[in-house]
Short mmCIF file of C-alpha atoms and ligand atoms in Angstrom, two decimals:
data_model
loop_
_atom_site.label_atom_id
_atom_site.label_comp_id
_atom_site.label_asym_id
_atom_site.label_seq_id
_atom_site.Cartn_x
_atom_site.Cartn_y
_atom_site.Cartn_z
CA MET A 136 216.59 -44.06 -46.47
CA ILE A 137 216.05 -47.54 -47.93
CA LYS A 138 217.13 -47.84 -51.57
CA ILE A 139 215.25 -50.27 -53.76
CA ALA A 140 216.43 -51.21 -57.25
CA VAL A 141 213.47 -51.73 -59.59
CA MET A 142 213.50 -53.73 -62.82
CA GLU A 143 210.10 -53.45 -64.45
CA GLY A 144 210.77 -56.18 -67.01
CA ASP A 145 208.74 -57.09 -70.08
CA GLY A 146 205.11 -57.78 -70.99
CA ILE A 147 202.86 -57.10 -67.98
CA GLY A 148 205.97 -56.24 -65.90
CA PRO A 149 205.60 -52.42 -65.98
CA GLU A 150 201.85 -52.63 -65.14
CA ILE A 151 202.19 -54.89 -62.11
CA ILE A 152 205.45 -53.42 -60.81
CA GLY A 153 203.96 -49.91 -61.18
CA GLY A 154 201.06 -51.06 -59.00
CA ALA A 155 203.39 -52.58 -56.40
CA ILE A 156 205.47 -49.38 -56.28
CA SER A 157 202.42 -47.24 -55.54
CA ILE A 158 201.60 -49.55 -52.61
CA LEU A 159 205.21 -49.34 -51.37
CA GLU A 160 205.20 -45.55 -51.70
CA SER A 161 202.14 -45.41 -49.47
CA LEU A 162 203.86 -47.54 -46.81
CA ILE A 163 207.52 -46.55 -46.63
CA GLU A 164 209.98 -43.83 -47.52
CA ALA A 165 212.30 -45.26 -50.10
CA GLU A 166 214.40 -44.25 -53.07
CA PHE A 167 213.67 -46.29 -56.19
CA LEU A 168 216.54 -46.87 -58.65
CA TYR A 169 215.19 -48.00 -62.01
CA VAL A 170 217.26 -50.52 -64.00
CA LYS A 171 216.45 -51.15 -67.65
CA ALA A 172 216.61 -54.74 -68.87
CA GLY A 173 214.80 -57.30 -70.97
CA LYS A 174 213.46 -57.86 -74.44
CA ARG A 175 212.27 -54.33 -75.11
CA TYR A 176 215.60 -52.89 -73.97
CA PHE A 177 217.49 -55.50 -76.02
CA HIS A 178 215.59 -54.54 -79.19
CA GLU A 179 216.36 -50.85 -78.58
CA THR A 180 220.03 -51.19 -77.67
CA GLY A 181 221.33 -54.70 -78.41
CA LEU A 182 221.99 -55.21 -74.69
CA PRO A 183 219.93 -57.38 -72.32
CA MET A 184 220.56 -54.99 -69.43
CA GLU A 185 221.84 -51.42 -69.18
CA GLU A 186 225.62 -51.37 -68.83
CA ASN A 187 225.73 -50.10 -65.25
CA GLY A 188 222.66 -52.17 -64.26
CA ILE A 189 224.51 -54.49 -61.89
CA GLN A 190 226.28 -51.49 -60.31
CA LYS A 191 222.93 -49.76 -59.72
CA ILE A 192 221.51 -52.89 -58.10
CA LYS A 193 224.60 -53.10 -55.88
CA GLU A 194 223.89 -49.59 -54.60
CA ALA A 195 220.43 -50.68 -53.43
CA ASP A 196 219.33 -52.60 -50.33
CA ALA A 197 217.17 -55.00 -52.36
CA LEU A 198 215.84 -55.57 -55.88
CA LEU A 199 212.16 -55.67 -56.84
CA LYS A 200 211.75 -57.07 -60.30
CA GLY A 201 209.07 -57.89 -62.83
CA PRO A 202 209.31 -60.80 -65.25
CA VAL A 203 212.05 -60.53 -67.86
CA ALA A 204 211.67 -62.38 -71.15
CA THR A 205 214.30 -64.80 -72.39
CA PRO A 206 213.11 -65.42 -75.96
CA ILE A 207 213.26 -69.04 -77.12
CA ARG A 208 212.93 -68.20 -80.82
CA GLY A 209 214.50 -65.50 -82.96
CA LYS A 210 217.19 -63.23 -81.56
CA THR A 211 217.89 -64.16 -77.97
CA TYR A 212 220.36 -63.30 -75.20
CA PRO A 213 221.64 -64.82 -71.95
CA SER A 214 218.99 -64.88 -69.20
CA VAL A 215 218.96 -61.68 -67.13
CA ASN A 216 217.47 -63.68 -64.25
CA LEU A 217 220.36 -66.16 -64.22
CA ARG A 218 222.86 -63.31 -64.37
CA ILE A 219 221.34 -61.64 -61.31
CA ARG A 220 221.20 -64.92 -59.39
CA ARG A 221 224.86 -65.62 -60.14
CA GLU A 222 226.10 -62.04 -59.58
CA PHE A 223 224.47 -61.79 -56.13
CA ASN A 224 224.70 -65.48 -55.24
CA LEU A 225 220.96 -65.68 -54.59
CA TYR A 226 220.98 -69.31 -53.61
CA ALA A 227 217.56 -69.73 -51.98
CA ASN A 228 214.43 -69.26 -54.07
CA VAL A 229 211.61 -69.10 -51.55
CA ARG A 230 207.96 -69.26 -52.64
CA PRO A 231 205.10 -69.32 -50.15
CA PHE A 232 201.69 -70.63 -51.26
CA ARG A 233 198.42 -70.31 -49.34
CA SER A 234 194.87 -71.09 -50.36
CA TYR A 235 191.75 -68.91 -50.57
CA LYS A 236 188.25 -70.30 -50.06
CA GLY A 237 186.26 -70.50 -53.28
CA ILE A 238 189.32 -69.72 -55.40
CA SER A 239 191.90 -72.42 -54.69
CA LEU A 240 191.63 -76.02 -55.86
CA ARG A 241 192.31 -77.24 -52.35
CA GLU A 242 193.85 -76.22 -49.04
CA ILE A 243 197.52 -75.42 -49.24
CA ASP A 244 199.94 -73.72 -46.86
CA THR A 245 203.35 -74.61 -48.22
CA VAL A 246 206.69 -72.93 -48.73
CA ILE A 247 208.82 -74.22 -51.60
CA VAL A 248 212.53 -73.63 -50.99
CA ARG A 249 214.37 -74.22 -54.25
CA GLU A 250 218.16 -74.41 -54.71
CA ASN A 251 218.74 -71.58 -57.14
CA THR A 252 222.35 -71.82 -58.31
CA GLU A 253 223.12 -75.28 -59.67
CA GLY A 254 221.33 -78.44 -60.81
CA LEU A 255 220.18 -78.33 -64.44
CA TYR A 256 220.57 -74.54 -64.44
CA SER A 257 224.35 -74.72 -64.14
CA GLY A 258 224.60 -73.55 -67.75
CA ILE A 259 226.77 -76.48 -68.86
CA GLU A 260 225.36 -77.64 -72.19
CA GLU A 261 227.13 -78.95 -75.25
CA VAL A 262 226.34 -80.23 -78.67
CA LYS A 263 228.02 -83.48 -79.68
CA GLY A 264 228.08 -85.86 -82.64
CA GLY A 265 227.98 -83.06 -85.22
CA GLY A 266 224.71 -81.66 -83.89
CA GLU A 267 223.00 -85.01 -83.38
CA LYS A 268 223.31 -85.05 -79.62
CA ALA A 269 222.87 -82.37 -76.95
CA VAL A 270 224.05 -82.86 -73.39
CA ALA A 271 223.26 -80.76 -70.31
CA SER A 272 225.13 -81.37 -67.07
CA ARG A 273 223.15 -81.43 -63.85
CA VAL A 274 225.52 -80.43 -61.09
CA ILE A 275 224.65 -81.26 -57.48
CA THR A 276 227.20 -80.49 -54.79
CA ARG A 277 227.24 -81.42 -51.14
CA ASP A 278 227.89 -77.89 -49.86
CA LYS A 279 225.07 -76.30 -51.89
CA SER A 280 222.65 -79.11 -50.99
CA GLU A 281 223.52 -78.66 -47.31
CA ARG A 282 223.24 -74.88 -47.58
CA ILE A 283 219.72 -75.00 -49.06
CA SER A 284 218.63 -77.69 -46.60
CA GLU A 285 219.91 -75.59 -43.69
CA TYR A 286 218.00 -72.61 -45.08
CA ALA A 287 214.78 -74.69 -45.26
CA PHE A 288 215.07 -76.00 -41.70
CA LYS A 289 215.83 -72.52 -40.33
CA LEU A 290 212.85 -71.10 -42.23
CA ALA A 291 210.64 -73.84 -40.74
CA GLU A 292 211.88 -72.96 -37.24
CA ARG A 293 211.47 -69.22 -37.80
CA GLU A 294 207.93 -69.59 -39.14
CA GLY A 295 206.76 -72.17 -36.58
CA ARG A 296 206.42 -74.90 -39.20
CA ASN A 297 207.14 -78.47 -38.22
CA ARG A 298 207.98 -80.53 -41.31
CA VAL A 299 210.52 -80.26 -44.13
CA THR A 300 210.25 -82.61 -47.12
CA ALA A 301 213.12 -83.11 -49.57
CA ILE A 302 211.99 -83.58 -53.16
CA HIS A 303 214.02 -85.87 -55.42
CA LYS A 304 214.06 -88.52 -58.14
CA ARG A 305 216.59 -90.74 -56.44
CA ASN A 306 215.09 -93.90 -57.88
CA VAL A 307 216.48 -92.79 -61.28
CA LEU A 308 219.13 -90.16 -60.49
CA LYS A 309 220.79 -92.32 -57.86
CA VAL A 310 224.08 -90.46 -57.68
CA SER A 311 223.08 -86.79 -57.95
CA ASP A 312 219.77 -86.89 -56.10
CA GLY A 313 221.37 -89.45 -53.79
CA LEU A 314 223.89 -86.78 -52.78
CA PHE A 315 221.12 -84.18 -52.38
CA LEU A 316 219.13 -86.48 -50.10
CA GLU A 317 222.16 -87.57 -48.09
CA SER A 318 223.06 -83.91 -47.51
CA PHE A 319 219.47 -83.11 -46.51
CA TYR A 320 219.30 -85.85 -43.88
CA ARG A 321 222.69 -84.86 -42.51
CA VAL A 322 221.46 -81.28 -42.00
CA ALA A 323 218.19 -82.63 -40.53
CA GLU A 324 220.17 -84.17 -37.64
CA GLY A 325 220.88 -80.62 -36.45
CA HIS A 326 217.15 -79.82 -36.31
CA PRO A 327 215.63 -82.59 -34.19
CA ASN A 328 212.41 -80.63 -33.52
CA ILE A 329 211.46 -80.56 -37.19
CA VAL A 330 210.15 -83.68 -38.94
CA ALA A 331 212.32 -84.50 -41.97
CA ASP A 332 211.05 -86.72 -44.74
CA ASP A 333 211.24 -86.98 -48.53
CA ALA A 334 209.09 -87.51 -51.60
CA ILE A 335 209.68 -88.40 -55.25
CA VAL A 336 209.05 -85.36 -57.45
CA ASP A 337 206.29 -86.81 -59.64
CA ALA A 338 204.37 -88.19 -56.65
CA ALA A 339 204.83 -84.81 -54.94
CA ALA A 340 203.26 -83.01 -57.93
CA TYR A 341 200.28 -85.37 -57.80
CA LYS A 342 199.87 -84.97 -54.03
CA LEU A 343 199.98 -81.18 -54.27
CA VAL A 344 196.96 -81.31 -56.56
CA LYS A 345 195.15 -84.23 -54.93
CA VAL A 346 195.61 -83.87 -51.15
CA ASP A 347 194.78 -80.96 -48.83
CA LYS A 348 197.79 -79.55 -46.99
CA ALA A 349 200.05 -82.26 -48.44
CA PHE A 350 203.29 -80.45 -47.59
CA ASP A 351 204.62 -77.91 -45.11
CA VAL A 352 208.11 -76.84 -46.29
CA MET A 353 209.49 -78.49 -49.44
CA VAL A 354 213.20 -78.27 -50.28
CA THR A 355 214.18 -79.07 -53.86
CA PRO A 356 217.03 -79.07 -56.37
CA ASN A 357 216.70 -76.35 -58.99
CA LEU A 358 214.42 -77.68 -61.76
CA TYR A 359 211.97 -79.59 -59.54
CA GLY A 360 211.27 -76.45 -57.51
CA ASP A 361 210.69 -74.43 -60.67
CA ILE A 362 208.06 -76.85 -61.95
CA LEU A 363 206.41 -77.62 -58.60
CA SER A 364 205.99 -73.88 -57.98
CA ASP A 365 203.75 -73.59 -61.02
CA VAL A 366 201.80 -76.66 -59.87
CA ALA A 367 201.37 -75.05 -56.44
CA ALA A 368 200.34 -71.75 -58.08
CA GLY A 369 197.68 -73.65 -60.03
CA VAL A 370 196.39 -75.06 -56.74
CA VAL A 371 196.33 -71.56 -55.21
CA GLY A 372 194.29 -70.35 -58.18
CA SER A 373 196.57 -68.23 -60.38
CA LEU A 374 200.20 -67.65 -61.24
CA GLY A 375 199.32 -64.00 -60.67
CA LEU A 376 198.68 -64.56 -56.98
CA CYS A 377 202.10 -65.82 -55.92
CA GLY A 378 205.36 -64.04 -55.11
CA SER A 379 208.91 -65.15 -54.49
CA ALA A 380 212.10 -64.15 -52.72
CA GLN A 381 215.55 -65.00 -54.02
CA ILE A 382 217.86 -64.77 -51.07
CA GLY A 383 221.65 -64.61 -50.75
CA ASP A 384 223.88 -63.98 -47.75
CA ASP A 385 223.75 -60.20 -48.07
CA PHE A 386 221.36 -59.32 -50.89
CA ALA A 387 217.95 -60.44 -52.08
CA ALA A 388 215.66 -60.00 -55.09
CA PHE A 389 211.88 -60.22 -55.05
CA GLU A 390 209.52 -60.93 -57.92
CA PRO A 391 206.15 -62.42 -58.81
CA ILE A 392 206.59 -66.05 -59.86
CA HIS A 393 204.94 -65.68 -63.25
CA GLY A 394 206.40 -64.70 -66.61
CA THR A 395 205.73 -61.79 -68.95
CA ALA A 396 202.16 -62.91 -69.88
CA GLU A 397 202.38 -61.33 -73.34
CA ASP A 398 198.83 -62.52 -74.08
CA ILE A 399 197.37 -59.96 -71.65
CA ALA A 400 200.11 -57.29 -71.67
CA GLY A 401 198.82 -53.73 -72.13
CA LYS A 402 195.20 -54.69 -71.46
CA GLY A 403 195.21 -53.44 -67.87
CA ILE A 404 193.88 -56.75 -66.50
CA ALA A 405 197.04 -58.40 -65.16
CA ASN A 406 196.81 -59.52 -61.57
CA PRO A 407 199.26 -57.31 -59.62
CA LEU A 408 198.99 -59.29 -56.37
CA GLY A 409 201.98 -61.57 -57.07
CA ALA A 410 204.13 -58.45 -57.38
CA VAL A 411 202.57 -57.03 -54.20
CA ILE A 412 203.21 -60.30 -52.33
CA ALA A 413 206.82 -60.12 -53.56
CA SER A 414 206.96 -56.58 -52.14
CA SER A 415 205.66 -57.78 -48.78
CA LEU A 416 208.35 -60.49 -48.74
CA MET A 417 210.89 -57.76 -49.46
CA LEU A 418 209.69 -55.63 -46.53
CA ILE A 419 209.83 -58.67 -44.23
CA TRP A 420 213.40 -59.41 -45.38
CA LEU A 421 214.44 -55.76 -44.96
CA GLY A 422 212.87 -56.05 -41.49
CA GLU A 423 216.04 -57.82 -40.34
CA ARG A 424 217.50 -54.28 -40.23
CA ASP A 425 214.39 -52.35 -39.25
CA PRO A 426 211.59 -54.21 -37.41
CA LEU A 427 209.04 -51.60 -38.55
CA LEU A 428 209.54 -52.71 -42.16
CA ARG A 429 208.86 -56.30 -41.10
CA GLU A 430 205.59 -55.25 -39.48
CA LYS A 431 204.59 -53.38 -42.63
CA GLY A 432 205.44 -56.40 -44.77
CA ILE A 433 203.31 -58.69 -42.61
CA SER A 434 200.34 -56.31 -42.61
CA LEU A 435 200.64 -55.84 -46.39
CA ARG A 436 200.36 -59.61 -46.86
CA LYS A 437 197.34 -59.66 -44.53
CA ALA A 438 195.72 -56.91 -46.62
CA VAL A 439 196.26 -58.95 -49.82
CA ASP A 440 194.74 -62.03 -48.18
CA ASP A 441 191.82 -59.96 -46.88
CA LEU A 442 191.19 -58.48 -50.34
CA VAL A 443 191.12 -61.93 -51.96
CA ASP A 444 189.21 -63.70 -49.16
CA ARG A 445 186.49 -61.03 -49.29
CA ARG A 446 186.64 -60.85 -53.11
CA LEU A 447 186.84 -57.07 -52.94
CA ALA A 448 188.52 -56.68 -56.33
CA LEU A 449 189.61 -59.64 -58.44
CA THR A 450 191.17 -59.65 -61.88
CA PRO A 451 189.85 -62.08 -64.57
CA ASP A 452 192.44 -64.81 -63.79
CA LEU A 453 190.66 -65.17 -60.42
CA GLY A 454 187.19 -65.06 -61.94
CA GLY A 455 186.63 -61.34 -61.33
CA SER A 456 186.25 -58.39 -63.66
CA SER A 457 188.45 -55.77 -61.94
CA THR A 458 191.34 -54.08 -63.65
CA THR A 459 194.90 -53.97 -62.36
CA ALA A 460 194.35 -50.36 -61.27
CA GLU A 461 191.12 -51.21 -59.41
CA VAL A 462 192.87 -53.96 -57.45
CA ILE A 463 195.69 -51.59 -56.51
CA ASN A 464 193.28 -48.80 -55.51
CA THR A 465 191.27 -51.20 -53.32
CA LEU A 466 194.47 -52.40 -51.69
CA LEU A 467 195.64 -48.83 -51.11
CA LYS A 468 192.45 -48.20 -49.12
CA LEU A 469 193.03 -51.37 -47.07
CA VAL A 470 196.61 -50.48 -46.15
CA SER A 471 196.13 -46.77 -45.46
P1 NAI B 673 203.61 -66.70 -68.09
O1 NAI B 673 203.67 -66.82 -66.60
O2 NAI B 673 204.02 -65.40 -68.68
O3 NAI B 673 202.10 -66.98 -68.57
C1 NAI B 673 201.40 -68.21 -68.34
C2 NAI B 673 199.90 -67.91 -68.27
O4 NAI B 673 199.60 -67.28 -67.01
C3 NAI B 673 199.41 -66.95 -69.34
O5 NAI B 673 198.12 -67.35 -69.76
C4 NAI B 673 199.30 -65.60 -68.63
O6 NAI B 673 198.34 -64.73 -69.15
C5 NAI B 673 198.94 -66.04 -67.21
N1 NAI B 673 199.46 -65.06 -66.21
C6 NAI B 673 200.74 -64.94 -65.80
N2 NAI B 673 200.84 -63.93 -64.93
C7 NAI B 673 199.61 -63.41 -64.79
C8 NAI B 673 199.09 -62.34 -64.02
N3 NAI B 673 199.86 -61.58 -63.21
N4 NAI B 673 197.77 -62.04 -64.13
C9 NAI B 673 196.97 -62.78 -64.91
N5 NAI B 673 197.40 -63.82 -65.65
C10 NAI B 673 198.72 -64.13 -65.60
O7 NAI B 673 204.47 -67.89 -68.68
P2 NAI B 673 205.20 -68.08 -70.10
O8 NAI B 673 204.26 -67.72 -71.18
O9 NAI B 673 205.73 -69.45 -70.03
O10 NAI B 673 206.45 -67.10 -70.08
C11 NAI B 673 206.53 -65.94 -70.87
C12 NAI B 673 207.92 -65.32 -70.75
O11 NAI B 673 208.19 -64.98 -69.40
C13 NAI B 673 209.08 -66.16 -71.24
O12 NAI B 673 209.91 -65.36 -72.06
C14 NAI B 673 209.84 -66.53 -69.99
O13 NAI B 673 211.23 -66.62 -70.23
C15 NAI B 673 209.53 -65.34 -69.08
N6 NAI B 673 209.58 -65.71 -67.65
C16 NAI B 673 210.27 -64.86 -66.83
C17 NAI B 673 210.30 -65.11 -65.48
C18 NAI B 673 211.08 -64.17 -64.59
O14 NAI B 673 211.54 -63.14 -65.04
N7 NAI B 673 211.22 -64.48 -63.34
C19 NAI B 673 209.62 -66.28 -64.88
C20 NAI B 673 208.88 -67.08 -65.84
C21 NAI B 673 208.89 -66.81 -67.18
#
């Protein structure tokens, strides 16, 4: 039986992950291993994650997680998300975005493939000059840039997409983004059937908002992908309607792209569809071992799209008045 580690996370995490689990339970036989982590757990125990948390995740075939808070003010702790990415070497952060008529700002059908292990998230920061200067190192390496580019081209081939665009700021960051771009074009030579081009990050953000179907697959260093994902989610219509996969060579974690949304936590109105889309990505990934899971993942995504296209049950972020539970119950009827 498939084993899935589950981290509910903070804020709206338990509400949306609970909804996603009831959908999964209706589709597959799986054992769910709950792992405690995040702000609430930290306040109770002084630890950001339960001591055997990583071990539990290692026993599972994949991880489904909700958003975990990393407080900026007050008592804080090292990011649980970064720890998981490093521990399992989840180097590719993959986020698909598609539009819905009457909900999205414009047409979009784009996958953002973000390098997930280095760049400005390398964790190398220091204070200098007696506290007057702070320096963060942005590490770009050839092998990791080639690895993420290869992943993006293979994804394009697998999904029948025909263009991959590298996102950069080479006009300013000549050396580091220069290396990223050079690595990208080197990898592109091995994929002659896919169009390879590039765009400057700020222009790319503008185009995402301004032009229909501006991009097909985008491959980015770490920070640019993080920011552009939220831009793309805004174009789709809500952060709550987008899911992501973080993929390594032999393990993967799946989560909605949004944060803990403390402003609506506990109100029962959080959009659970990002967490459900993350679950469908998980089933598709697990489908490499069992094709039936892939089929279920694909039909789950179709059911989400059908629900939104037909406006069967929409939470307030999408202009509706349904609760989280109503959305999940409607979806359960569509998938059963
Ligand atoms: P956020 O994504 O939590 O909220 C931004 C806005 O989007 C809020 O108005 C919120 O209500 C709305 N929103 C988000 N998800 C929604 C949903 N499912 N349904 C309806 N509305 C939704 O972003 P914020 O405030 O910047 O982050 C809060 C916390 O989340 C921070 O501590 C941050 O570290 C953490 N975070 C964790 C992530 C993860 O675990 N992967 C990712 C992003 C943020």
